[in-house]
mmCIF file of C-alpha atoms in Angstrom:
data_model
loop_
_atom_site.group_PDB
_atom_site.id
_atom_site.type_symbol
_atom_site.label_atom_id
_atom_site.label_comp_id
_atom_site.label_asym_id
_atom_site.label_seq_id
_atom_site.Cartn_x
_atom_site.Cartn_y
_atom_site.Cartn_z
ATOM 1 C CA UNK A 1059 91.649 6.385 150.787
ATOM 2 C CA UNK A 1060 95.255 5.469 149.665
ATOM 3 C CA UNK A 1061 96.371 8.908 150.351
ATOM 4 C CA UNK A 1062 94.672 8.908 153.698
ATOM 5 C CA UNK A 1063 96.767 6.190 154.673
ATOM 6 C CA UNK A 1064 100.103 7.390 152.753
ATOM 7 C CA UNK A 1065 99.592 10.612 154.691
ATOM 8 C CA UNK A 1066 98.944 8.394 158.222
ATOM 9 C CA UNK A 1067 101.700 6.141 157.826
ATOM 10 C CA UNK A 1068 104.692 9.611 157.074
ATOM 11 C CA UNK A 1069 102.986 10.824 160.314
ATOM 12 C CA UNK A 1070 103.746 7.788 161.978
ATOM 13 C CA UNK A 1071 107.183 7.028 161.290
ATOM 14 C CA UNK A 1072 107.460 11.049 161.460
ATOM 15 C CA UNK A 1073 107.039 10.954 164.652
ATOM 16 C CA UNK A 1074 108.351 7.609 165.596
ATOM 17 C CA UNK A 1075 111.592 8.540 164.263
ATOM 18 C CA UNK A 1076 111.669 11.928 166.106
ATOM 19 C CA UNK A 1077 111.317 10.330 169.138
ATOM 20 C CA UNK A 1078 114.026 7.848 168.849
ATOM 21 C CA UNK A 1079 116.279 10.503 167.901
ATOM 22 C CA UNK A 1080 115.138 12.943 171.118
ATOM 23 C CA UNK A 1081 115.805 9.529 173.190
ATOM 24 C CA UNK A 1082 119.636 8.811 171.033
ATOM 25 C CA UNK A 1083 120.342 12.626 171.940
ATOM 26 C CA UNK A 1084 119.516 12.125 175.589
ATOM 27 C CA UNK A 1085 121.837 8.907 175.976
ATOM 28 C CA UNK A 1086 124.843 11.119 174.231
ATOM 29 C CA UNK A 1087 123.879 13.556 176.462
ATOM 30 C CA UNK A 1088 123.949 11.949 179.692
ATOM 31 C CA UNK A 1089 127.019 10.371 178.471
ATOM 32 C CA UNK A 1090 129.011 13.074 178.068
ATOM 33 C CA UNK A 1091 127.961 15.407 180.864
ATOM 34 C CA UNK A 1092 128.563 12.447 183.086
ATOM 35 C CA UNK A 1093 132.322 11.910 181.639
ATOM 36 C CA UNK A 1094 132.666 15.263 182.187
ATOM 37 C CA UNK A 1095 131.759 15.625 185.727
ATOM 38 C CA UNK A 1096 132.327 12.217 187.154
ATOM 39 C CA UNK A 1097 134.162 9.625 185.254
ATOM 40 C CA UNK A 1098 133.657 6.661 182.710
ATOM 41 C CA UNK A 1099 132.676 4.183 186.061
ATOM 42 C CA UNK A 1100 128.925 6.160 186.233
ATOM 43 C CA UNK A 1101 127.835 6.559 182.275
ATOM 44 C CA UNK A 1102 126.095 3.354 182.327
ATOM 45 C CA UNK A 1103 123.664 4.173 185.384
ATOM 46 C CA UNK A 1104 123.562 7.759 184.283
ATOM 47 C CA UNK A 1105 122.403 6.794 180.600
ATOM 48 C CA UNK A 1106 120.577 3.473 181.530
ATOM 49 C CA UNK A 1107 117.073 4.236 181.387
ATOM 50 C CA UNK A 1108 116.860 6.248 177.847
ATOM 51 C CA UNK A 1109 119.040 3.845 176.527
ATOM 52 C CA UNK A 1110 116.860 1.327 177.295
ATOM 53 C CA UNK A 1111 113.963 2.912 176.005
ATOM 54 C CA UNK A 1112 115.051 4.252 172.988
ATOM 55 C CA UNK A 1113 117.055 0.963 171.494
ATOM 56 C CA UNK A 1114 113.932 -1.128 172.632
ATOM 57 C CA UNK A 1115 112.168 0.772 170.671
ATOM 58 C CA UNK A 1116 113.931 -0.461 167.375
ATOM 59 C CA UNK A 1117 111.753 -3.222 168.019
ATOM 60 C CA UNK A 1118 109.047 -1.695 165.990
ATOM 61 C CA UNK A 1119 111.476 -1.424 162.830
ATOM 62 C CA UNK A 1120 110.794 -5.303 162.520
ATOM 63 C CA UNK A 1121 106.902 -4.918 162.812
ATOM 64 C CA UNK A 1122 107.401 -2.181 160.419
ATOM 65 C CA UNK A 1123 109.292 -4.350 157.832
ATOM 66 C CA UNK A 1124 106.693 -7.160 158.290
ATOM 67 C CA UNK A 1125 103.816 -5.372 157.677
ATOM 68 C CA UNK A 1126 105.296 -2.909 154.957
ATOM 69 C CA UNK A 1127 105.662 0.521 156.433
ATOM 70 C CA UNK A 1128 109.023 0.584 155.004
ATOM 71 C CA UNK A 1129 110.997 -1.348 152.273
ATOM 72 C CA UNK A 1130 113.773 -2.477 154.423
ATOM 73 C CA UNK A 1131 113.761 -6.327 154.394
ATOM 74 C CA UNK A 1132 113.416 -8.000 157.363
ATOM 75 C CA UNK A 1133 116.312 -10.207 156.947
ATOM 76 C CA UNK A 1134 118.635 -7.184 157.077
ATOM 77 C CA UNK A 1135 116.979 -5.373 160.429
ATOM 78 C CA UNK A 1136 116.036 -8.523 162.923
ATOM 79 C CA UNK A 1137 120.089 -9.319 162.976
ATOM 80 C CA UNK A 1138 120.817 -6.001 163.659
ATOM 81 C CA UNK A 1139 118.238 -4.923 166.104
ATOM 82 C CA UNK A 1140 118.814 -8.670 167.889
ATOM 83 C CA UNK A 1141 122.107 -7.999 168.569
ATOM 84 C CA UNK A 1142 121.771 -4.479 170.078
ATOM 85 C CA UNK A 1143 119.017 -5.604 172.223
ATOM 86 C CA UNK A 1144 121.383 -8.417 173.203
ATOM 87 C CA UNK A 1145 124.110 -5.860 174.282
ATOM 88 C CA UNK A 1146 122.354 -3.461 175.973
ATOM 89 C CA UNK A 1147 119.615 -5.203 177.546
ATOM 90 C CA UNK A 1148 122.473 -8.290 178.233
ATOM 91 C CA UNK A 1149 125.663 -6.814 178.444
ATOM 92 C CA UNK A 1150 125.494 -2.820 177.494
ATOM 93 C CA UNK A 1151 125.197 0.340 172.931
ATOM 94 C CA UNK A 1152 124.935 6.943 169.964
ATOM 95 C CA UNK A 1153 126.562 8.647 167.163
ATOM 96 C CA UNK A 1154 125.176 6.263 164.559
ATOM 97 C CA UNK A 1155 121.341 6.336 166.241
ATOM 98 C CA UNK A 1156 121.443 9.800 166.079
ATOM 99 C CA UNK A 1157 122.926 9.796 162.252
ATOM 100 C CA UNK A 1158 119.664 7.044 161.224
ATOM 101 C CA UNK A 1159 116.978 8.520 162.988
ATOM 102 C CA UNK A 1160 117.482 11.924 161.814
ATOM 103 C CA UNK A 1161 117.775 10.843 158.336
ATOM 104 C CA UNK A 1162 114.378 8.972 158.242
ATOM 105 C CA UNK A 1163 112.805 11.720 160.755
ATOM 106 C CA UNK A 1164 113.832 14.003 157.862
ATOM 107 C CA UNK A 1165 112.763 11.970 155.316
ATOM 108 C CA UNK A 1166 109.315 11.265 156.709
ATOM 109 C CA UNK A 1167 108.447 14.767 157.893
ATOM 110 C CA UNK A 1168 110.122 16.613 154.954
ATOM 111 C CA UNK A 1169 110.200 14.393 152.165
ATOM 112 C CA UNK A 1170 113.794 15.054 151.658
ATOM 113 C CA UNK A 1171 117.237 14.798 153.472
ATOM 114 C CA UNK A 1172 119.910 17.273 153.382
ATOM 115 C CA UNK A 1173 122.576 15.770 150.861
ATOM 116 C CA UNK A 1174 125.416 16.061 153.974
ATOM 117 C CA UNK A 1175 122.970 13.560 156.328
ATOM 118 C CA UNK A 1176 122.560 11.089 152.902
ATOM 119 C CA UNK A 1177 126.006 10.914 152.904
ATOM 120 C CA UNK A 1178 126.357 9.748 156.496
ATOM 121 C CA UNK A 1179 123.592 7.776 156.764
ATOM 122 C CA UNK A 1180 124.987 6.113 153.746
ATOM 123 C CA UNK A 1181 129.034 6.393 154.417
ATOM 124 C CA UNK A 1182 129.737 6.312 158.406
ATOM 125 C CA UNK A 1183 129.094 2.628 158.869
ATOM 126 C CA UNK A 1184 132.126 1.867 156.449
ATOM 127 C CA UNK A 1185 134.234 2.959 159.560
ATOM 128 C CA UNK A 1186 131.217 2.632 162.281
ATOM 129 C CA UNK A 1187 130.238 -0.777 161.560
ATOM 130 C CA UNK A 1188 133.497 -2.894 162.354
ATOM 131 C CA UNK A 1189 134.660 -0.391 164.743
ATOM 132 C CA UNK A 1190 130.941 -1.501 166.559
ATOM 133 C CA UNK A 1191 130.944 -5.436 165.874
ATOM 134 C CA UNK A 1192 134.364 -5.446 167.414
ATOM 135 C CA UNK A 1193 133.405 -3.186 170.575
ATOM 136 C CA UNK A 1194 130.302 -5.293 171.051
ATOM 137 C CA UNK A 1195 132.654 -8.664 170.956
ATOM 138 C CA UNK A 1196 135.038 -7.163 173.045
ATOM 139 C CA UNK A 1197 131.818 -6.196 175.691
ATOM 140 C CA UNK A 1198 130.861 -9.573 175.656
ATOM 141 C CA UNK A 1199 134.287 -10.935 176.522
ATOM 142 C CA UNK A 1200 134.558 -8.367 179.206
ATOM 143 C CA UNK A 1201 130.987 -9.148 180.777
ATOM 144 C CA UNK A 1202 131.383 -12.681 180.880
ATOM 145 C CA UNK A 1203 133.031 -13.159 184.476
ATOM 146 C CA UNK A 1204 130.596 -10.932 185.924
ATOM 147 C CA UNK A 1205 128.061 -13.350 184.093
ATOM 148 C CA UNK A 1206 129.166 -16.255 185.482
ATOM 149 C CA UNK A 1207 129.643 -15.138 188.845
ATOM 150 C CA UNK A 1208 125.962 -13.662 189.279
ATOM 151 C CA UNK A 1209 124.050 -16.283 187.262
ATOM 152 C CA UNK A 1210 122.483 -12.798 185.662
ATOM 153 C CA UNK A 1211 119.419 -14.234 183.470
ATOM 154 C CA UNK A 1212 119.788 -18.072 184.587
ATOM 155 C CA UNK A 1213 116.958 -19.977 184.974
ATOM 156 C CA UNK A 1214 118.462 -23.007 187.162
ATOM 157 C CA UNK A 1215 116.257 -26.827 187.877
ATOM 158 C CA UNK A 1216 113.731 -27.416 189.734
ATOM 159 C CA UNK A 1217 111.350 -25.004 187.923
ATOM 160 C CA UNK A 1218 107.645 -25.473 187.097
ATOM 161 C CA UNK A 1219 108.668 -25.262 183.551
ATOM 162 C CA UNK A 1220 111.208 -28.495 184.265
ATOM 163 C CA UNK A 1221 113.863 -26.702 182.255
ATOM 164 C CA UNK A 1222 117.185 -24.317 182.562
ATOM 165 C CA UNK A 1223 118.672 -22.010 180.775
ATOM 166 C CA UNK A 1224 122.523 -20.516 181.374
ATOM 167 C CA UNK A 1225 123.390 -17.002 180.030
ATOM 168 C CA UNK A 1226 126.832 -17.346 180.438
ATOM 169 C CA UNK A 1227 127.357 -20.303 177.502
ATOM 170 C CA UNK A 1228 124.690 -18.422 175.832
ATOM 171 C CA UNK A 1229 126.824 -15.420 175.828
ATOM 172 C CA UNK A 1230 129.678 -17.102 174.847
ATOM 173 C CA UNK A 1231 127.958 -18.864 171.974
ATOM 174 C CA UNK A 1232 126.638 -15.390 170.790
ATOM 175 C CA UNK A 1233 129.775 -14.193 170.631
ATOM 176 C CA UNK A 1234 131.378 -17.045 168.325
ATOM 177 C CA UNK A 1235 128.327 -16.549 165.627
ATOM 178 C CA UNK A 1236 128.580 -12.717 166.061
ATOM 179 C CA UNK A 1237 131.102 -11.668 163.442
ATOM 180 C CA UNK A 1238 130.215 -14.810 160.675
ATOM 181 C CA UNK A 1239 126.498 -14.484 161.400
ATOM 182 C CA UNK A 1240 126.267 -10.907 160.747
ATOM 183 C CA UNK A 1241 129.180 -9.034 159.338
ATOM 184 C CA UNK A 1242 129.898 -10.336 155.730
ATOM 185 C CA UNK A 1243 125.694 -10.393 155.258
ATOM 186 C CA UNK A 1244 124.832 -7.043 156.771
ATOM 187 C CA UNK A 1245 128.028 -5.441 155.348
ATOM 188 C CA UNK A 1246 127.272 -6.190 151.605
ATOM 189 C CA UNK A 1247 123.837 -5.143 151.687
ATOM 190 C CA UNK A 1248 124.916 -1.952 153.135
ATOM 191 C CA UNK A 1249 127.661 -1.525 150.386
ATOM 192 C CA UNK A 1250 125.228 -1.898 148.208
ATOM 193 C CA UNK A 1251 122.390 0.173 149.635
ATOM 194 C CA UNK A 1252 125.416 3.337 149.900
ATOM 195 C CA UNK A 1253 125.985 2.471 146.216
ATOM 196 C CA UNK A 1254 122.282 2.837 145.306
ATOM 197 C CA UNK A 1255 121.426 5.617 147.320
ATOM 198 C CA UNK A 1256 124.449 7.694 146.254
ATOM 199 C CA UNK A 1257 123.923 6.687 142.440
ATOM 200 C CA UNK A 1258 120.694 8.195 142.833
ATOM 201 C CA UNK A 1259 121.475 11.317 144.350
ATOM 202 C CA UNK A 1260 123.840 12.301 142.106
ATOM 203 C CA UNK A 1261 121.284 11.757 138.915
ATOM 204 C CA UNK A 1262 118.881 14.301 141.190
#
């Protein structure tokens, strides 16, 4: 029975992490055709939809973590995956999706990983990771006039619910925990996941 359900669950994130990559490839995709042919001013409605889809989809890395699918620890994924959602269903997130999800889609499908995709699944985020907490600051800053000026996810009084909510100070607030909320955490424990899963490589 255990290996009846070691066999479902590989199938699973198999093909859960297939998916997410085919969706990654499709926003790259879509970004660069539509640089190509018509300028930086249409990627976002051109790649809106599967990016969307596929970075909601991270969602289900929490529920995985919770109910032990995979060893990642919760604490590690909900910032990240929080913060994503935040951009792109808030303010706007391929490279690195495409890196992660076909290392695990490997891994899962395979059992292995081609020692080249260890190494940057393991090694690109040293460069990837502040380049991306400083490009998702930098969105936020950008976004927040056109924030203010719509009232884009306000909820303003009277309401049945006798309550408001205002995205634009929640925006700004998000952006002044961003960096010490989730940088010096998330960036040791990858230092010291790259460390381990290096180490161990080399010894195989």
């Amino acid at each position: 029975m255990a290996g009846f359900f070691s066999l479902l669950r590989r199938l699973y994130l198999s093909l859960y992490n297939w998916t997410v990559l085919f969706g990654w490839c499709q926003v790259l995709y879509f970004v660069l055709k539509t640089l190509n042919e018509s300028g930086h001013q249409y990627v976002y409605n051109a790649a809106e939809k599967p990016l969307l889809y596929a970075q909601t989809a991270a969602v289900l890395e929490i529920l995985h973590g919770l109910v032990g699918l995979v060893r990642s620890p919760v604490t590690a994924t909900l910032p990240q995956i929080s913060s994503r959602l935040f951009l792109v269903w808030g303010i706007l997130w391929s490279f690195p999706e495409i890196i992660r999800y076909s290392f695990f889609g490997f891994k899962e499908t395979f059992g292995f990983t081609p020692s080249w995709l260890l190494w940057l699944r393991y090694s690109s985020f040293l460069v990837l990771y502040p380049t991306g907490i400083s490009s998702e600051v930098g969105l936020i800053y950008i976004a927040l006039p056109f924030i203010k000026a719509s009232e884009k996810y306000c909820i303003r009084m009277p309401n049945k619910l006798n309550s408001s909510f205002d995205y634009f100070y929640a925006a700004i607030v998000a952006m002044g925990i961003y960096v010490p909320g989730s940088s010096p955490h998330l960036y040791t424990y990858m230092l010291a996941q790259r460390k381990k899963a290096l180490s161990k490589s080399k010894r195989e």
